Amino acid sequence: MEINILNTHKLYCEMMSIPDKDRSAFFNEKILEPFAPMFEKTMMPRNPEAMFCFPLTGADDVAKGMLNQLMAMNVWTEARYVIENSMNDLQKVGIKMPEKMNFSTAKKFAKDLVTLL
């Protein structure tokens, strides 16, 4: 099974370095597109508010503070650890998993997993 955890820190930092007018397209392509199957299955809107993120423009200081907190908590490494262990446990009890799964952070893991099951 392939588990893909987006490094949202890197992506958001990259997004904050581009002009405000280009951020929506960047967000859609780099952050939302990997989750297209989830959006289709749940009929959830593809926008920042649906993903529980900060505004794409006008809040760079807030965004940088949030990203720094995530980095300090080592959230991407912890997310991978939690996801891999959970997948192994689910497979041990006979729950079939998809070949490929995308996640953004550990906080989103439970919601994304429930959607896929």
mmCIF file with all atom_site columns, N, CA and C in Angstrom, residues 51-117:
data_model
loop_
_atom_site.group_PDB
_atom_site.id
_atom_site.type_symbol
_atom_site.label_atom_id
_atom_site.label_alt_id
_atom_site.label_comp_id
_atom_site.label_asym_id
_atom_site.label_entity_id
_atom_site.label_seq_id
_atom_site.pdbx_PDB_ins_code
_atom_site.Cartn_x
_atom_site.Cartn_y
_atom_site.Cartn_z
_atom_site.occupancy
_atom_site.B_iso_or_equiv
_atom_site.pdbx_formal_charge
_atom_site.auth_seq_id
_atom_site.auth_comp_id
_atom_site.auth_asym_id
_atom_site.auth_atom_id
_atom_site.pdbx_PDB_model_num
ATOM 1   N N  . MET A 1 51  ? -11.395 22.227 3.986  1.00 0.00 ? 51  MET A N  1
ATOM 2   C CA . MET A 1 51  ? -10.210 21.528 4.479  1.00 0.00 ? 51  MET A CA 1
ATOM 3   C C  . MET A 1 51  ? -9.731  22.072 5.821  1.00 0.00 ? 51  MET A C  1
ATOM 4   N N  . PHE A 1 52  ? -10.487 22.960 6.422  1.00 0.00 ? 52  PHE A N  1
ATOM 5   C CA . PHE A 1 52  ? -10.156 23.554 7.721  1.00 0.00 ? 52  PHE A CA 1
ATOM 6   C C  . PHE A 1 52  ? -8.817  24.284 7.707  1.00 0.00 ? 52  PHE A C  1
ATOM 7   N N  . CYS A 1 53  ? -8.569  25.058 6.636  1.00 0.00 ? 53  CYS A N  1
ATOM 8   C CA . CYS A 1 53  ? -7.322  25.805 6.574  1.00 0.00 ? 53  CYS A CA 1
ATOM 9   C C  . CYS A 1 53  ? -7.558  27.301 6.701  1.00 0.00 ? 53  CYS A C  1
ATOM 10  N N  . PHE A 1 54  ? -6.474  27.999 6.813  1.00 0.00 ? 54  PHE A N  1
ATOM 11  C CA . PHE A 1 54  ? -6.524  29.453 6.899  1.00 0.00 ? 54  PHE A CA 1
ATOM 12  C C  . PHE A 1 54  ? -6.784  30.048 5.522  1.00 0.00 ? 54  PHE A C  1
ATOM 13  N N  . PRO A 1 55  ? -7.149  31.320 5.473  1.00 0.00 ? 55  PRO A N  1
ATOM 14  C CA . PRO A 1 55  ? -7.395  31.962 4.170  1.00 0.00 ? 55  PRO A CA 1
ATOM 15  C C  . PRO A 1 55  ? -6.142  31.925 3.288  1.00 0.00 ? 55  PRO A C  1
ATOM 16  N N  . LEU A 1 56  ? -6.363  31.867 1.987  1.00 0.00 ? 56  LEU A N  1
ATOM 17  C CA . LEU A 1 56  ? -5.235  31.776 1.057  1.00 0.00 ? 56  LEU A CA 1
ATOM 18  C C  . LEU A 1 56  ? -4.499  33.103 0.914  1.00 0.00 ? 56  LEU A C  1
ATOM 19  N N  . THR A 1 57  ? -5.173  34.212 1.190  1.00 0.00 ? 57  THR A N  1
ATOM 20  C CA . THR A 1 57  ? -4.540  35.526 1.062  1.00 0.00 ? 57  THR A CA 1
ATOM 21  C C  . THR A 1 57  ? -4.835  36.355 2.305  1.00 0.00 ? 57  THR A C  1
ATOM 22  N N  . GLY A 1 58  ? -3.940  37.299 2.578  1.00 0.00 ? 58  GLY A N  1
ATOM 23  C CA . GLY A 1 58  ? -4.162  38.255 3.647  1.00 0.00 ? 58  GLY A CA 1
ATOM 24  C C  . GLY A 1 58  ? -3.911  37.764 5.055  1.00 0.00 ? 58  GLY A C  1
ATOM 25  N N  . ALA A 1 59  ? -3.409  36.553 5.226  1.00 0.00 ? 59  ALA A N  1
ATOM 26  C CA . ALA A 1 59  ? -3.181  36.028 6.574  1.00 0.00 ? 59  ALA A CA 1
ATOM 27  C C  . ALA A 1 59  ? -1.826  35.326 6.674  1.00 0.00 ? 59  ALA A C  1
ATOM 28  N N  . ASP A 1 60  ? -0.838  35.815 5.964  1.00 0.00 ? 60  ASP A N  1
ATOM 29  C CA . ASP A 1 60  ? 0.457   35.134 5.930  1.00 0.00 ? 60  ASP A CA 1
ATOM 30  C C  . ASP A 1 60  ? 1.097   35.017 7.309  1.00 0.00 ? 60  ASP A C  1
ATOM 31  N N  . ASP A 1 61  ? 0.994   36.045 8.153  1.00 0.00 ? 61  ASP A N  1
ATOM 32  C CA . ASP A 1 61  ? 1.591   35.964 9.494  1.00 0.00 ? 61  ASP A CA 1
ATOM 33  C C  . ASP A 1 61  ? 0.922   34.880 10.327 1.00 0.00 ? 61  ASP A C  1
ATOM 34  N N  . VAL A 1 62  ? -0.407  34.800 10.250 1.00 0.00 ? 62  VAL A N  1
ATOM 35  C CA . VAL A 1 62  ? -1.141  33.762 10.972 1.00 0.00 ? 62  VAL A CA 1
ATOM 36  C C  . VAL A 1 62  ? -0.749  32.388 10.442 1.00 0.00 ? 62  VAL A C  1
ATOM 37  N N  . ALA A 1 63  ? -0.694  32.266 9.128  1.00 0.00 ? 63  ALA A N  1
ATOM 38  C CA . ALA A 1 63  ? -0.346  30.992 8.498  1.00 0.00 ? 63  ALA A CA 1
ATOM 39  C C  . ALA A 1 63  ? 1.058   30.545 8.907  1.00 0.00 ? 63  ALA A C  1
ATOM 40  N N  . LYS A 1 64  ? 2.009   31.459 8.895  1.00 0.00 ? 64  LYS A N  1
ATOM 41  C CA . LYS A 1 64  ? 3.380   31.097 9.264  1.00 0.00 ? 64  LYS A CA 1
ATOM 42  C C  . LYS A 1 64  ? 3.441   30.626 10.714 1.00 0.00 ? 64  LYS A C  1
ATOM 43  N N  . GLY A 1 65  ? 2.687   31.266 11.593 1.00 0.00 ? 65  GLY A N  1
ATOM 44  C CA . GLY A 1 65  ? 2.636   30.836 12.992 1.00 0.00 ? 65  GLY A CA 1
ATOM 45  C C  . GLY A 1 65  ? 2.064   29.432 13.126 1.00 0.00 ? 65  GLY A C  1
ATOM 46  N N  . MET A 1 66  ? 0.995   29.156 12.383 1.00 0.00 ? 66  MET A N  1
ATOM 47  C CA . MET A 1 66  ? 0.385   27.831 12.420 1.00 0.00 ? 66  MET A CA 1
ATOM 48  C C  . MET A 1 66  ? 1.344   26.775 11.871 1.00 0.00 ? 66  MET A C  1
ATOM 49  N N  . LEU A 1 67  ? 2.002   27.089 10.783 1.00 0.00 ? 67  LEU A N  1
ATOM 50  C CA . LEU A 1 67  ? 2.947   26.141 10.188 1.00 0.00 ? 67  LEU A CA 1
ATOM 51  C C  . LEU A 1 67  ? 4.127   25.876 11.112 1.00 0.00 ? 67  LEU A C  1
ATOM 52  N N  . ASN A 1 68  ? 4.605   26.907 11.792 1.00 0.00 ? 68  ASN A N  1
ATOM 53  C CA . ASN A 1 68  ? 5.705   26.725 12.736 1.00 0.00 ? 68  ASN A CA 1
ATOM 54  C C  . ASN A 1 68  ? 5.298   25.816 13.895 1.00 0.00 ? 68  ASN A C  1
ATOM 55  N N  . GLN A 1 69  ? 4.044   25.946 14.341 1.00 0.00 ? 69  GLN A N  1
ATOM 56  C CA . GLN A 1 69  ? 3.557   25.065 15.411 1.00 0.00 ? 69  GLN A CA 1
ATOM 57  C C  . GLN A 1 69  ? 3.515   23.614 14.941 1.00 0.00 ? 69  GLN A C  1
ATOM 58  N N  . LEU A 1 70  ? 3.057   23.399 13.714 1.00 0.00 ? 70  LEU A N  1
ATOM 59  C CA . LEU A 1 70  ? 3.020   22.045 13.173 1.00 0.00 ? 70  LEU A CA 1
ATOM 60  C C  . LEU A 1 70  ? 4.425   21.461 13.062 1.00 0.00 ? 70  LEU A C  1
ATOM 61  N N  . MET A 1 71  ? 5.381   22.273 12.620 1.00 0.00 ? 71  MET A N  1
ATOM 62  C CA . MET A 1 71  ? 6.761   21.802 12.514 1.00 0.00 ? 71  MET A CA 1
ATOM 63  C C  . MET A 1 71  ? 7.314   21.444 13.888 1.00 0.00 ? 71  MET A C  1
ATOM 64  N N  . ALA A 1 72  ? 7.039   22.278 14.883 1.00 0.00 ? 72  ALA A N  1
ATOM 65  C CA . ALA A 1 72  ? 7.538   22.026 16.236 1.00 0.00 ? 72  ALA A CA 1
ATOM 66  C C  . ALA A 1 72  ? 6.970   20.717 16.804 1.00 0.00 ? 72  ALA A C  1
ATOM 67  N N  . MET A 1 73  ? 5.760   20.386 16.389 1.00 0.00 ? 73  MET A N  1
ATOM 68  C CA . MET A 1 73  ? 5.113   19.157 16.865 1.00 0.00 ? 73  MET A CA 1
ATOM 69  C C  . MET A 1 73  ? 5.515   17.940 16.030 1.00 0.00 ? 73  MET A C  1
ATOM 70  N N  . ASN A 1 74  ? 6.304   18.153 14.975 1.00 0.00 ? 74  ASN A N  1
ATOM 71  C CA . ASN A 1 74  ? 6.762   17.067 14.110 1.00 0.00 ? 74  ASN A CA 1
ATOM 72  C C  . ASN A 1 74  ? 5.577   16.290 13.523 1.00 0.00 ? 74  ASN A C  1
ATOM 73  N N  . VAL A 1 75  ? 4.551   17.040 13.121 1.00 0.00 ? 75  VAL A N  1
ATOM 74  C CA . VAL A 1 75  ? 3.268   16.447 12.751 1.00 0.00 ? 75  VAL A CA 1
ATOM 75  C C  . VAL A 1 75  ? 3.359   15.518 11.538 1.00 0.00 ? 75  VAL A C  1
ATOM 76  N N  . TRP A 1 76  ? 4.215   15.782 10.570 1.00 0.00 ? 76  TRP A N  1
ATOM 77  C CA . TRP A 1 76  ? 4.262   14.937 9.381  1.00 0.00 ? 76  TRP A CA 1
ATOM 78  C C  . TRP A 1 76  ? 4.857   13.567 9.689  1.00 0.00 ? 76  TRP A C  1
ATOM 79  N N  . THR A 1 77  ? 5.899   13.524 10.505 1.00 0.00 ? 77  THR A N  1
ATOM 80  C CA . THR A 1 77  ? 6.475   12.245 10.904 1.00 0.00 ? 77  THR A CA 1
ATOM 81  C C  . THR A 1 77  ? 5.501   11.468 11.780 1.00 0.00 ? 77  THR A C  1
ATOM 82  N N  . GLU A 1 78  ? 4.875   12.159 12.718 1.00 0.00 ? 78  GLU A N  1
ATOM 83  C CA . GLU A 1 78  ? 3.894   11.515 13.588 1.00 0.00 ? 78  GLU A CA 1
ATOM 84  C C  . GLU A 1 78  ? 2.700   10.997 12.780 1.00 0.00 ? 78  GLU A C  1
ATOM 85  N N  . ALA A 1 79  ? 2.271   11.762 11.784 1.00 0.00 ? 79  ALA A N  1
ATOM 86  C CA . ALA A 1 79  ? 1.139   11.344 10.942 1.00 0.00 ? 79  ALA A CA 1
ATOM 87  C C  . ALA A 1 79  ? 1.472   10.043 10.233 1.00 0.00 ? 79  ALA A C  1
ATOM 88  N N  . ARG A 1 80  ? 2.643   9.973  9.646  1.00 0.00 ? 80  ARG A N  1
ATOM 89  C CA . ARG A 1 80  ? 3.030   8.745  8.940  1.00 0.00 ? 80  ARG A CA 1
ATOM 90  C C  . ARG A 1 80  ? 3.046   7.556  9.903  1.00 0.00 ? 80  ARG A C  1
ATOM 91  N N  . TYR A 1 81  ? 3.604   7.736  11.076 1.00 0.00 ? 81  TYR A N  1
ATOM 92  C CA . TYR A 1 81  ? 3.672   6.663  12.072 1.00 0.00 ? 81  TYR A CA 1
ATOM 93  C C  . TYR A 1 81  ? 2.266   6.182  12.452 1.00 0.00 ? 81  TYR A C  1
ATOM 94  N N  . VAL A 1 82  ? 1.369   7.106  12.760 1.00 0.00 ? 82  VAL A N  1
ATOM 95  C CA . VAL A 1 82  ? 0.002   6.759  13.156 1.00 0.00 ? 82  VAL A CA 1
ATOM 96  C C  . VAL A 1 82  ? -0.731  6.056  12.016 1.00 0.00 ? 82  VAL A C  1
ATOM 97  N N  . ILE A 1 83  ? -0.599  6.570  10.820 1.00 0.00 ? 83  ILE A N  1
ATOM 98  C CA . ILE A 1 83  ? -1.292  5.997  9.660  1.00 0.00 ? 83  ILE A CA 1
ATOM 99  C C  . ILE A 1 83  ? -0.782  4.592  9.361  1.00 0.00 ? 83  ILE A C  1
ATOM 100 N N  . GLU A 1 84  ? 0.528   4.422  9.330  1.00 0.00 ? 84  GLU A N  1
ATOM 101 C CA . GLU A 1 84  ? 1.075   3.097  9.031  1.00 0.00 ? 84  GLU A CA 1
ATOM 102 C C  . GLU A 1 84  ? 0.658   2.073  10.075 1.00 0.00 ? 84  GLU A C  1
ATOM 103 N N  . ASN A 1 85  ? 0.714   2.438  11.341 1.00 0.00 ? 85  ASN A N  1
ATOM 104 C CA . ASN A 1 85  ? 0.299   1.509  12.394 1.00 0.00 ? 85  ASN A CA 1
ATOM 105 C C  . ASN A 1 85  ? -1.189  1.202  12.313 1.00 0.00 ? 85  ASN A C  1
ATOM 106 N N  . SER A 1 86  ? -1.993  2.206  12.040 1.00 0.00 ? 86  SER A N  1
ATOM 107 C CA . SER A 1 86  ? -3.438  1.996  11.921 1.00 0.00 ? 86  SER A CA 1
ATOM 108 C C  . SER A 1 86  ? -3.768  1.097  10.744 1.00 0.00 ? 86  SER A C  1
ATOM 109 N N  . MET A 1 87  ? -3.114  1.330  9.621  1.00 0.00 ? 87  MET A N  1
ATOM 110 C CA . MET A 1 87  ? -3.347  0.499  8.444  1.00 0.00 ? 87  MET A CA 1
ATOM 111 C C  . MET A 1 87  ? -2.986  -0.957 8.736  1.00 0.00 ? 87  MET A C  1
ATOM 112 N N  . ASN A 1 88  ? -1.857  -1.174 9.386  1.00 0.00 ? 88  ASN A N  1
ATOM 113 C CA . ASN A 1 88  ? -1.441  -2.536 9.734  1.00 0.00 ? 88  ASN A CA 1
ATOM 114 C C  . ASN A 1 88  ? -2.466  -3.197 10.650 1.00 0.00 ? 88  ASN A C  1
ATOM 115 N N  . ASP A 1 89  ? -2.954  -2.460 11.646 1.00 0.00 ? 89  ASP A N  1
ATOM 116 C CA . ASP A 1 89  ? -3.946  -3.010 12.569 1.00 0.00 ? 89  ASP A CA 1
ATOM 117 C C  . ASP A 1 89  ? -5.250  -3.339 11.853 1.00 0.00 ? 89  ASP A C  1
ATOM 118 N N  . LEU A 1 90  ? -5.689  -2.462 10.957 1.00 0.00 ? 90  LEU A N  1
ATOM 119 C CA . LEU A 1 90  ? -6.929  -2.716 10.218 1.00 0.00 ? 90  LEU A CA 1
ATOM 120 C C  . LEU A 1 90  ? -6.794  -3.927 9.302  1.00 0.00 ? 90  LEU A C  1
ATOM 121 N N  . GLN A 1 91  ? -5.641  -4.058 8.655  1.00 0.00 ? 91  GLN A N  1
ATOM 122 C CA . GLN A 1 91  ? -5.427  -5.197 7.779  1.00 0.00 ? 91  GLN A CA 1
ATOM 123 C C  . GLN A 1 91  ? -5.377  -6.506 8.576  1.00 0.00 ? 91  GLN A C  1
ATOM 124 N N  . LYS A 1 92  ? -4.833  -6.461 9.788  1.00 0.00 ? 92  LYS A N  1
ATOM 125 C CA . LYS A 1 92  ? -4.763  -7.662 10.631 1.00 0.00 ? 92  LYS A CA 1
ATOM 126 C C  . LYS A 1 92  ? -6.144  -8.205 10.975 1.00 0.00 ? 92  LYS A C  1
ATOM 127 N N  . VAL A 1 93  ? -7.132  -7.317 11.068 1.00 0.00 ? 93  VAL A N  1
ATOM 128 C CA . VAL A 1 93  ? -8.490  -7.769 11.394 1.00 0.00 ? 93  VAL A CA 1
ATOM 129 C C  . VAL A 1 93  ? -9.345  -7.952 10.150 1.00 0.00 ? 93  VAL A C  1
ATOM 130 N N  . GLY A 1 94  ? -8.696  -7.932 8.978  1.00 0.00 ? 94  GLY A N  1
ATOM 131 C CA . GLY A 1 94  ? -9.388  -8.261 7.745  1.00 0.00 ? 94  GLY A CA 1
ATOM 132 C C  . GLY A 1 94  ? -10.055 -7.135 7.000  1.00 0.00 ? 94  GLY A C  1
ATOM 133 N N  . ILE A 1 95  ? -9.760  -5.897 7.357  1.00 0.00 ? 95  ILE A N  1
ATOM 134 C CA . ILE A 1 95  ? -10.327 -4.765 6.627  1.00 0.00 ? 95  ILE A CA 1
ATOM 135 C C  . ILE A 1 95  ? -9.414  -4.449 5.459  1.00 0.00 ? 95  ILE A C  1
ATOM 136 N N  . LYS A 1 96  ? -9.981  -4.552 4.265  1.00 0.00 ? 96  LYS A N  1
ATOM 137 C CA . LYS A 1 96  ? -9.199  -4.314 3.056  1.00 0.00 ? 96  LYS A CA 1
ATOM 138 C C  . LYS A 1 96  ? -8.964  -2.816 2.869  1.00 0.00 ? 96  LYS A C  1
ATOM 139 N N  . MET A 1 97  ? -7.745  -2.465 2.533  1.00 0.00 ? 97  MET A N  1
ATOM 140 C CA . MET A 1 97  ? -7.357  -1.065 2.345  1.00 0.00 ? 97  MET A CA 1
ATOM 141 C C  . MET A 1 97  ? -7.098  -0.807 0.867  1.00 0.00 ? 97  MET A C  1
ATOM 142 N N  . PRO A 1 98  ? -7.329  0.431  0.431  1.00 0.00 ? 98  PRO A N  1
ATOM 143 C CA . PRO A 1 98  ? -7.003  0.785  -0.961 1.00 0.00 ? 98  PRO A CA 1
ATOM 144 C C  . PRO A 1 98  ? -5.499  0.694  -1.205 1.00 0.00 ? 98  PRO A C  1
ATOM 145 N N  . GLU A 1 99  ? -5.120  0.602  -2.468 1.00 0.00 ? 99  GLU A N  1
ATOM 146 C CA . GLU A 1 99  ? -3.703  0.527  -2.823 1.00 0.00 ? 99  GLU A CA 1
ATOM 147 C C  . GLU A 1 99  ? -2.964  1.822  -2.511 1.00 0.00 ? 99  GLU A C  1
ATOM 148 N N  . LYS A 1 100 ? -3.668  2.950  -2.606 1.00 0.00 ? 100 LYS A N  1
ATOM 149 C CA . LYS A 1 100 ? -3.033  4.248  -2.402 1.00 0.00 ? 100 LYS A CA 1
ATOM 150 C C  . LYS A 1 100 ? -3.943  5.112  -1.550 1.00 0.00 ? 100 LYS A C  1
ATOM 151 N N  . MET A 1 101 ? -3.349  5.810  -0.559 1.00 0.00 ? 101 MET A N  1
ATOM 152 C CA . MET A 1 101 ? -4.114  6.714  0.298  1.00 0.00 ? 101 MET A CA 1
ATOM 153 C C  . MET A 1 101 ? -3.350  8.015  0.453  1.00 0.00 ? 101 MET A C  1
ATOM 154 N N  . ASN A 1 102 ? -4.064  9.137  0.429  1.00 0.00 ? 102 ASN A N  1
ATOM 155 C CA . ASN A 1 102 ? -3.476  10.456 0.608  1.00 0.00 ? 102 ASN A CA 1
ATOM 156 C C  . ASN A 1 102 ? -3.960  11.057 1.920  1.00 0.00 ? 102 ASN A C  1
ATOM 157 N N  . PHE A 1 103 ? -3.043  11.686 2.644  1.00 0.00 ? 103 PHE A N  1
ATOM 158 C CA . PHE A 1 103 ? -3.376  12.362 3.889  1.00 0.00 ? 103 PHE A CA 1
ATOM 159 C C  . PHE A 1 103 ? -2.622  13.687 3.938  1.00 0.00 ? 103 PHE A C  1
ATOM 160 N N  . SER A 1 104 ? -3.191  14.624 4.716  1.00 0.00 ? 104 SER A N  1
ATOM 161 C CA . SER A 1 104 ? -2.501  15.899 4.849  1.00 0.00 ? 104 SER A CA 1
ATOM 162 C C  . SER A 1 104 ? -1.841  16.032 6.209  1.00 0.00 ? 104 SER A C  1
ATOM 163 N N  . THR A 1 105 ? -2.529  15.772 7.290  1.00 0.00 ? 105 THR A N  1
ATOM 164 C CA . THR A 1 105 ? -1.936  15.825 8.623  1.00 0.00 ? 105 THR A CA 1
ATOM 165 C C  . THR A 1 105 ? -2.588  14.777 9.504  1.00 0.00 ? 105 THR A C  1
ATOM 166 N N  . ALA A 1 106 ? -2.018  14.557 10.677 1.00 0.00 ? 106 ALA A N  1
ATOM 167 C CA . ALA A 1 106 ? -2.570  13.563 11.590 1.00 0.00 ? 106 ALA A CA 1
ATOM 168 C C  . ALA A 1 106 ? -3.991  13.921 12.018 1.00 0.00 ? 106 ALA A C  1
ATOM 169 N N  . LYS A 1 107 ? -4.308  15.187 12.155 1.00 0.00 ? 107 LYS A N  1
ATOM 170 C CA . LYS A 1 107 ? -5.650  15.583 12.571 1.00 0.00 ? 107 LYS A CA 1
ATOM 171 C C  . LYS A 1 107 ? -6.700  15.163 11.556 1.00 0.00 ? 107 LYS A C  1
ATOM 172 N N  . LYS A 1 108 ? -6.334  15.137 10.296 1.00 0.00 ? 108 LYS A N  1
ATOM 173 C CA . LYS A 1 108 ? -7.272  14.760 9.259  1.00 0.00 ? 108 LYS A CA 1
ATOM 174 C C  . LYS A 1 108 ? -7.370  13.242 9.105  1.00 0.00 ? 108 LYS A C  1
ATOM 175 N N  . PHE A 1 109 ? -6.465  12.485 9.712  1.00 0.00 ? 109 PHE A N  1
ATOM 176 C CA . PHE A 1 109 ? -6.412  11.044 9.492  1.00 0.00 ? 109 PHE A CA 1
ATOM 177 C C  . PHE A 1 109 ? -7.736  10.352 9.765  1.00 0.00 ? 109 PHE A C  1
ATOM 178 N N  . ALA A 1 110 ? -8.319  10.566 10.918 1.00 0.00 ? 110 ALA A N  1
ATOM 179 C CA . ALA A 1 110 ? -9.536  9.846  11.283 1.00 0.00 ? 110 ALA A CA 1
ATOM 180 C C  . ALA A 1 110 ? -10.680 10.158 10.326 1.00 0.00 ? 110 ALA A C  1
ATOM 181 N N  . LYS A 1 111 ? -10.853 11.407 9.998  1.00 0.00 ? 111 LYS A N  1
ATOM 182 C CA . LYS A 1 111 ? -11.939 11.796 9.099  1.00 0.00 ? 111 LYS A CA 1
ATOM 183 C C  . LYS A 1 111 ? -11.733 11.191 7.711  1.00 0.00 ? 111 LYS A C  1
ATOM 184 N N  . ASP A 1 112 ? -10.515 11.254 7.184  1.00 0.00 ? 112 ASP A N  1
ATOM 185 C CA . ASP A 1 112 ? -10.225 10.697 5.869  1.00 0.00 ? 112 ASP A CA 1
ATOM 186 C C  . ASP A 1 112 ? -10.406 9.186  5.866  1.00 0.00 ? 112 ASP A C  1
ATOM 187 N N  . LEU A 1 113 ? -9.973  8.526  6.917  1.00 0.00 ? 113 LEU A N  1
ATOM 188 C CA . LEU A 1 113 ? -10.067 7.078  6.984  1.00 0.00 ? 113 LEU A CA 1
ATOM 189 C C  . LEU A 1 113 ? -11.523 6.640  7.027  1.00 0.00 ? 113 LEU A C  1
ATOM 190 N N  . VAL A 1 114 ? -12.331 7.284  7.834  1.00 0.00 ? 114 VAL A N  1
ATOM 191 C CA . VAL A 1 114 ? -13.751 6.946  7.911  1.00 0.00 ? 114 VAL A CA 1
ATOM 192 C C  . VAL A 1 114 ? -14.402 7.119  6.544  1.00 0.00 ? 114 VAL A C  1
ATOM 193 N N  . THR A 1 115 ? -14.038 8.158  5.823  1.00 0.00 ? 115 THR A N  1
ATOM 194 C CA . THR A 1 115 ? -14.595 8.407  4.495  1.00 0.00 ? 115 THR A CA 1
ATOM 195 C C  . THR A 1 115 ? -14.242 7.274  3.538  1.00 0.00 ? 115 THR A C  1
ATOM 196 N N  . LEU A 1 116 ? -13.016 6.779  3.616  1.00 0.00 ? 116 LEU A N  1
ATOM 197 C CA . LEU A 1 116 ? -12.576 5.727  2.705  1.00 0.00 ? 116 LEU A CA 1
ATOM 198 C C  . LEU A 1 116 ? -13.196 4.374  3.025  1.00 0.00 ? 116 LEU A C  1
ATOM 199 N N  . LEU A 1 117 ? -13.486 4.114  4.287  1.00 0.00 ? 117 LEU A N  1
ATOM 200 C CA . LEU A 1 117 ? -14.077 2.833  4.670  1.00 0.00 ? 117 LEU A CA 1
ATOM 201 C C  . LEU A 1 117 ? -15.537 2.883  4.361  1.00 0.00 ? 117 LEU A C  1
#
